[in-house]
Short mmCIF file of C-alpha atoms and ligand atoms in Angstrom, two decimals:
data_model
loop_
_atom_site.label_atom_id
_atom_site.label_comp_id
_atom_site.label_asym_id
_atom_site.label_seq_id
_atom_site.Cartn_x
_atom_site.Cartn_y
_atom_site.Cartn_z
CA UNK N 967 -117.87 -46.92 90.07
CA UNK N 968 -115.74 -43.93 89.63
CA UNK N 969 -117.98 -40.64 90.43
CA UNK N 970 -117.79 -37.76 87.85
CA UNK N 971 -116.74 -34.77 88.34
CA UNK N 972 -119.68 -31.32 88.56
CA UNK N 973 -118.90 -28.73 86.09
CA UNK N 974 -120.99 -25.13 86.98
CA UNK N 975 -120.41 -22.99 83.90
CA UNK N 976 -122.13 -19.36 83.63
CA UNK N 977 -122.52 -17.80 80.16
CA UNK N 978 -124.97 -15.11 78.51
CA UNK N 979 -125.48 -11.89 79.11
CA UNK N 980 -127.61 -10.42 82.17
CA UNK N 981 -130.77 -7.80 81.91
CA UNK N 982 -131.23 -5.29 84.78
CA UNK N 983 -134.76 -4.03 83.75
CA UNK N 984 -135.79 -0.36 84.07
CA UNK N 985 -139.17 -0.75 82.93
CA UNK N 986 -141.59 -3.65 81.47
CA UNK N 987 -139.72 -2.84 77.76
CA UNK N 988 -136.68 -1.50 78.65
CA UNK N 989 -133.24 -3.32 80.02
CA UNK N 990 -129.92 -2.36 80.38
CA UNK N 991 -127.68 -5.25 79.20
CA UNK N 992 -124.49 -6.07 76.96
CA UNK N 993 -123.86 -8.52 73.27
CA UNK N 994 -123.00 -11.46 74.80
CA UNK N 995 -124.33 -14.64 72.76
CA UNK N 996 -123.50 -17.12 75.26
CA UNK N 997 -121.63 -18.94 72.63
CA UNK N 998 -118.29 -18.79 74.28
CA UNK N 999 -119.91 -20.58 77.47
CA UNK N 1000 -122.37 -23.23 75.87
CA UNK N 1001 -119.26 -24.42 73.70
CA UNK N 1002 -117.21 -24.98 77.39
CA UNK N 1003 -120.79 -26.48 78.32
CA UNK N 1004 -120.29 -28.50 75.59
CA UNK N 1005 -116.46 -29.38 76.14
CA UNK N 1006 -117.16 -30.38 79.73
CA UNK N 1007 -119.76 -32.78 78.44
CA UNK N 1008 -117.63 -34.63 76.32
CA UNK N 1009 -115.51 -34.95 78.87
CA UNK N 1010 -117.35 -36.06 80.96
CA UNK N 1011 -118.35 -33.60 83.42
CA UNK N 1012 -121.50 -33.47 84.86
CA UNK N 1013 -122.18 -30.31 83.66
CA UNK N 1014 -124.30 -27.18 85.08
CA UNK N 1015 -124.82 -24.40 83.51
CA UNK N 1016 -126.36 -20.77 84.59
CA UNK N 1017 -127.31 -19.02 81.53
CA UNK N 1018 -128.81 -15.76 80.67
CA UNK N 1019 -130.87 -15.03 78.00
CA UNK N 1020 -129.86 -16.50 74.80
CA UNK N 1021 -130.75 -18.02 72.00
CA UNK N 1022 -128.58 -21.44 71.58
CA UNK N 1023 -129.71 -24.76 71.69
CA UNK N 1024 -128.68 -26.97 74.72
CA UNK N 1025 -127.34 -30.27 74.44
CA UNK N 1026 -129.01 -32.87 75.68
CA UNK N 1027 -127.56 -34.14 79.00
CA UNK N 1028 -126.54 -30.69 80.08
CA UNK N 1029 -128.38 -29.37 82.82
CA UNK N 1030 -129.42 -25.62 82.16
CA UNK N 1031 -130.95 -23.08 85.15
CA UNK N 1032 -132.49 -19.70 83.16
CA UNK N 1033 -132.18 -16.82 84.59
CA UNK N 1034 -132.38 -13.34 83.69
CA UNK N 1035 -130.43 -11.15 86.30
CA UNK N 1036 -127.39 -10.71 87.98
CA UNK N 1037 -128.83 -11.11 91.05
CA UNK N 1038 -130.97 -14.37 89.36
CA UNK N 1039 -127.25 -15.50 88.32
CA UNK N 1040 -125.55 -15.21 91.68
CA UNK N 1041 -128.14 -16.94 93.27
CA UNK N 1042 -128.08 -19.85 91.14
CA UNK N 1043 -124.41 -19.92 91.11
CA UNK N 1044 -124.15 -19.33 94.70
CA UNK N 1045 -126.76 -22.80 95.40
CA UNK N 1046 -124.91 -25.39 93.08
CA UNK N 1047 -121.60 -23.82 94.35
CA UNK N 1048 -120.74 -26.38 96.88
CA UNK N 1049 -121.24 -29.42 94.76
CA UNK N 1050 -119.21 -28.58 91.91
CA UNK N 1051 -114.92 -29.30 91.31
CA UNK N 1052 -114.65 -26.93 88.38
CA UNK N 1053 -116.07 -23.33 88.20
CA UNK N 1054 -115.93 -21.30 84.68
CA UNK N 1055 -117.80 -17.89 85.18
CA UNK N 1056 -118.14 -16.56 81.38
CA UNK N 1057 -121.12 -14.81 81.83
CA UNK N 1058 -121.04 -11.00 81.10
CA UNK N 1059 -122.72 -10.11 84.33
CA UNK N 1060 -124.15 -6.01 84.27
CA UNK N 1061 -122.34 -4.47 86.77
CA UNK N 1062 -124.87 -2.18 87.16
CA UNK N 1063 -128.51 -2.47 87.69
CA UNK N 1064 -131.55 0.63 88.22
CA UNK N 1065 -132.37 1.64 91.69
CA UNK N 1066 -136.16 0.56 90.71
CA UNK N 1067 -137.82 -0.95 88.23
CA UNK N 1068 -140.82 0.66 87.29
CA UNK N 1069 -143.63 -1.81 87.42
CA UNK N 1070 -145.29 0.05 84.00
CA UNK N 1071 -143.53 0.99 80.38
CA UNK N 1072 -142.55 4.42 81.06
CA UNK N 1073 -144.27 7.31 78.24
CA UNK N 1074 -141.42 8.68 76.07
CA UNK N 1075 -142.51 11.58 77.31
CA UNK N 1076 -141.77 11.35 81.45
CA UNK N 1077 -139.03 9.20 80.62
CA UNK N 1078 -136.03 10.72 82.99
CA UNK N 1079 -133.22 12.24 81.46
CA UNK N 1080 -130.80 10.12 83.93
CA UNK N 1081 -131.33 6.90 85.89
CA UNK N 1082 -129.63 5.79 88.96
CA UNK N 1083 -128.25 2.85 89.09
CA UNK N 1084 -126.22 1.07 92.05
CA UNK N 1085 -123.49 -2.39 91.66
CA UNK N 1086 -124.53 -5.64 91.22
CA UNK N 1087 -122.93 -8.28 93.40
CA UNK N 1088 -119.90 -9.32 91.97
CA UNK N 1089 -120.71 -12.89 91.98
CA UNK N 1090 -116.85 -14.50 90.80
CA UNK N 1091 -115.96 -12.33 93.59
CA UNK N 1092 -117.95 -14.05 96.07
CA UNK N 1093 -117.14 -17.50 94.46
CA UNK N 1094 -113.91 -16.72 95.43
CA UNK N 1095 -114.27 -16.28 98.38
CA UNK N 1096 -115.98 -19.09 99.06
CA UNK N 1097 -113.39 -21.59 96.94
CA UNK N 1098 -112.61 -24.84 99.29
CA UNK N 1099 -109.02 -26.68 98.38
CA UNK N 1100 -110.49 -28.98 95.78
CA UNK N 1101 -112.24 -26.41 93.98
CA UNK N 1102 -110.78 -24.65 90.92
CA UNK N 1103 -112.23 -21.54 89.73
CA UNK N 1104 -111.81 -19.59 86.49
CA UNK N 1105 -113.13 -16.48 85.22
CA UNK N 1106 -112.87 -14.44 82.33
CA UNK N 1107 -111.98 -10.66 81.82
CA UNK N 1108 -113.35 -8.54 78.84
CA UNK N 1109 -111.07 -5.76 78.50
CA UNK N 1110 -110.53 -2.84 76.00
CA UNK N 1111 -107.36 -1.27 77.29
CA UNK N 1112 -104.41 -2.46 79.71
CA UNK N 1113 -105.90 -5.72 79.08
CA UNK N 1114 -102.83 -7.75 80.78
CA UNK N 1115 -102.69 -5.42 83.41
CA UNK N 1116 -106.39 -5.74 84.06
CA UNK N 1117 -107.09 -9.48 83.64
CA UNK N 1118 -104.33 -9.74 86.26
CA UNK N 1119 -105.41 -7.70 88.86
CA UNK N 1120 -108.76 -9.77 88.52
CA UNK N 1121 -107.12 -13.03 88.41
CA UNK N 1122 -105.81 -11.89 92.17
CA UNK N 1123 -108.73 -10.17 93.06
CA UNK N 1124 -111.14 -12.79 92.50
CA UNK N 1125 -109.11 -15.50 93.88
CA UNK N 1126 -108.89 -17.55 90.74
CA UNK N 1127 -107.29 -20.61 89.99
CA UNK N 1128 -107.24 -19.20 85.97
CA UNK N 1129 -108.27 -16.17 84.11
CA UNK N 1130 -108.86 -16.46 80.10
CA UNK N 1131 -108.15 -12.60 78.64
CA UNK N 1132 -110.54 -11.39 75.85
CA UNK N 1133 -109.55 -8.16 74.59
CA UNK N 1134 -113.42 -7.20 73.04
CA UNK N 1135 -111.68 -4.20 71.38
CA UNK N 1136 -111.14 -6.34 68.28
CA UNK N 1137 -114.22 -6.68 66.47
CA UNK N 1138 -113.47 -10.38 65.09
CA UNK N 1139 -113.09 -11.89 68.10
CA UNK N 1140 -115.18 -12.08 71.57
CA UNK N 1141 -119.04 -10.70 71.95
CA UNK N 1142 -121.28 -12.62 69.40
CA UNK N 1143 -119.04 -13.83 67.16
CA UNK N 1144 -118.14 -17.01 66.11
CA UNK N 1145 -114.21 -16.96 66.50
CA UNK N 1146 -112.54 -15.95 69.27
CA UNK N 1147 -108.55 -15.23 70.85
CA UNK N 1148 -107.78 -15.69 74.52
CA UNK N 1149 -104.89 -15.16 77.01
CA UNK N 1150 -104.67 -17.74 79.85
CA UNK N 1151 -103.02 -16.72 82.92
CA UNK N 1152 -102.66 -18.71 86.72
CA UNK N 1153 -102.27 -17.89 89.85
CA UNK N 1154 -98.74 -19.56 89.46
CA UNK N 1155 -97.58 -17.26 86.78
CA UNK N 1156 -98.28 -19.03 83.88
CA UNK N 1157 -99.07 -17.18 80.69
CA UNK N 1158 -100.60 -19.42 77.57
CA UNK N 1159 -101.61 -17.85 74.14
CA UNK N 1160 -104.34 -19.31 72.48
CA UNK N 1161 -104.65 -18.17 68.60
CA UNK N 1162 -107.83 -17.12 66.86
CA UNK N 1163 -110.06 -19.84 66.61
CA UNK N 1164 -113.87 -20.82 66.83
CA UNK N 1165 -115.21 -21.00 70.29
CA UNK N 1166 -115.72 -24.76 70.23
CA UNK N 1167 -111.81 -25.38 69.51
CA UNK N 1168 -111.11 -22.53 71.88
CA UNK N 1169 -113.03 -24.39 74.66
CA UNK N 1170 -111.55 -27.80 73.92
CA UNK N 1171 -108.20 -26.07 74.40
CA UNK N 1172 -108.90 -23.99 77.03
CA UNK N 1173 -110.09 -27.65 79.00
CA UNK N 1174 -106.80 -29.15 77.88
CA UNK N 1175 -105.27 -26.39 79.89
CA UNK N 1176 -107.25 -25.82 83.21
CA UNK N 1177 -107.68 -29.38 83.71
CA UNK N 1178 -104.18 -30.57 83.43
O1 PMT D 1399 -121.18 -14.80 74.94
P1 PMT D 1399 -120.29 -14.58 73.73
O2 PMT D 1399 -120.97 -13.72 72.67
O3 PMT D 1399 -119.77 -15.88 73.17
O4 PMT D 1399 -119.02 -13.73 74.20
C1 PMT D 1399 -118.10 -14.28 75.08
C2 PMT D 1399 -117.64 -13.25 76.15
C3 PMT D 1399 -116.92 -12.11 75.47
C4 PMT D 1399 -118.87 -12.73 76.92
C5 PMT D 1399 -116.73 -14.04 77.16
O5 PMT D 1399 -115.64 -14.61 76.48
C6 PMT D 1399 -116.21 -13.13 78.26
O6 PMT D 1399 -115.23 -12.41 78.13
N1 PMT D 1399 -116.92 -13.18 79.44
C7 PMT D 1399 -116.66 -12.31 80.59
C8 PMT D 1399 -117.38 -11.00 80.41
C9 PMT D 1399 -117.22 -10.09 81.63
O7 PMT D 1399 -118.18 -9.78 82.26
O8 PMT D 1399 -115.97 -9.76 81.93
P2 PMT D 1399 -115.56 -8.73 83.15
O9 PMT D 1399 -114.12 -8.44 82.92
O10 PMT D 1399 -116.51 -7.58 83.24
O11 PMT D 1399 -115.74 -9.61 84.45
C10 PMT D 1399 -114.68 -10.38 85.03
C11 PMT D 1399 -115.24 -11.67 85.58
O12 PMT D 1399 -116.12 -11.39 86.68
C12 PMT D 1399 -116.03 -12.51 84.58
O13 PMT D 1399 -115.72 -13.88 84.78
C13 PMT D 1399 -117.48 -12.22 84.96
O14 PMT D 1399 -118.32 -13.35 84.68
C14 PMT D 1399 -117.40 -11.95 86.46
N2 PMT D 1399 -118.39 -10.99 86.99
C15 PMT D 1399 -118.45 -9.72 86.52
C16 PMT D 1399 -119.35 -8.82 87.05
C17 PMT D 1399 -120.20 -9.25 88.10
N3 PMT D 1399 -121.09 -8.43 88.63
N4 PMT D 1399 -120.13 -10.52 88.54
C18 PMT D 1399 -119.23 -11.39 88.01
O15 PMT D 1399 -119.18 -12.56 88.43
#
């Protein structure tokens, strides 16, 4: 019997709490990673996914592990590491979290004027660092501004096998919507140009490309 193959796929959005009411967080839907969830299914894949708090349905024969932080995220990630050939983080991880969380809601009226927050763990990072031979790993950058420029230096960074390019500065495309536009690049210098198109024919293309 031929073994599949593990899929780990992070998607949503993280919350670093500050209070009982109050997070600091970003507009990811998670739709972007549940459709490569999805695409790895059909094709397949066992498939795991880390995802933070969203609102999407998930397929049946998917298996899902909630979590709510960065720091719930890497740990997850970091424990089905190992086990899995193909690694797409597409979370939007906060990069920063509160030095405390203040175990009640804070009154409008003491609420501080500033809060100090300290880094998160860069968890693709770590992945990458951890990457065996037979392992590929692929992230995704969400840039505004020297977006080529940036997803590259991740892409090296990070130690990735493939980064997918979302420039968020266009409003159609990326964060909660439906549609979507990536730029594919590999740590052998290939650049691939994927059009506007709904996240599920995104993914399917985007699998068409890492997996070949
Ligand atoms: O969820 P949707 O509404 O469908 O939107 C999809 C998306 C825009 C969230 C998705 O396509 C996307 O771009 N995801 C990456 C968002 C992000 O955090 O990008 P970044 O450039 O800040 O991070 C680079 C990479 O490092 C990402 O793979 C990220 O998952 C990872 N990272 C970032 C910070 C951190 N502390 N740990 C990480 O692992």
């Amino acid at each position: 019997m031929v073994k599949s193959l593990n899929c780990l796929i992070s998607a949503g959005p993280t919350r670093e709490w500050i209070d009982p009411v109050r997070f600091i967080s970003n507009p990811s839907s998670g739709k972007m990673g549940y459709a490569l969830a999805s695409e790895a299914y059909k094709r397949n894949f066992k498939v795991n996914l880390v995802s933070g708090p969203v609102l999407l349905p998930i397929e049946k024969g998917i298996y899902v592990t909630y979590v709510e932080s960065a720091e719930e995220m890497s740990i997850a990630m970091m424990s089905q590491f190992n086990e899995a050939d193909l690694i797409i983080m597409c979370a939007a991880v906060c990069d920063h979290k509160p030095t405390k969380m203040w175990s009640q809601k804070r009154k409008k009226a003491d609420f501080p004027p500033s809060i100090e927050l300290v880094p998160t763990q860069d968890i693709l990072f770590e992945l990458g660092k951890r990457k065996k031979e037979n392992q590929k790993l692929i992230g995704f950058a969400a840039e505004t501004e020297s977006c080529e420029e940036n997803a590259k230096k991740k892409l090296n960074l990070k130690n990735l096998d493939w980064i997918a390019l979302n420039d968020v500065s266009i409003k159609e495309i990326g964060f909660e919507s439906e549609l979507n536009e990536v730029t594919l690049y590999s740590s052998s210098e290939k650049k691939v140009k994927l059009s506007i198109a709904t996240k599920e024919e995104l993914a399917e293309q985007i699998f068409d490309i890492i997996t070949k």
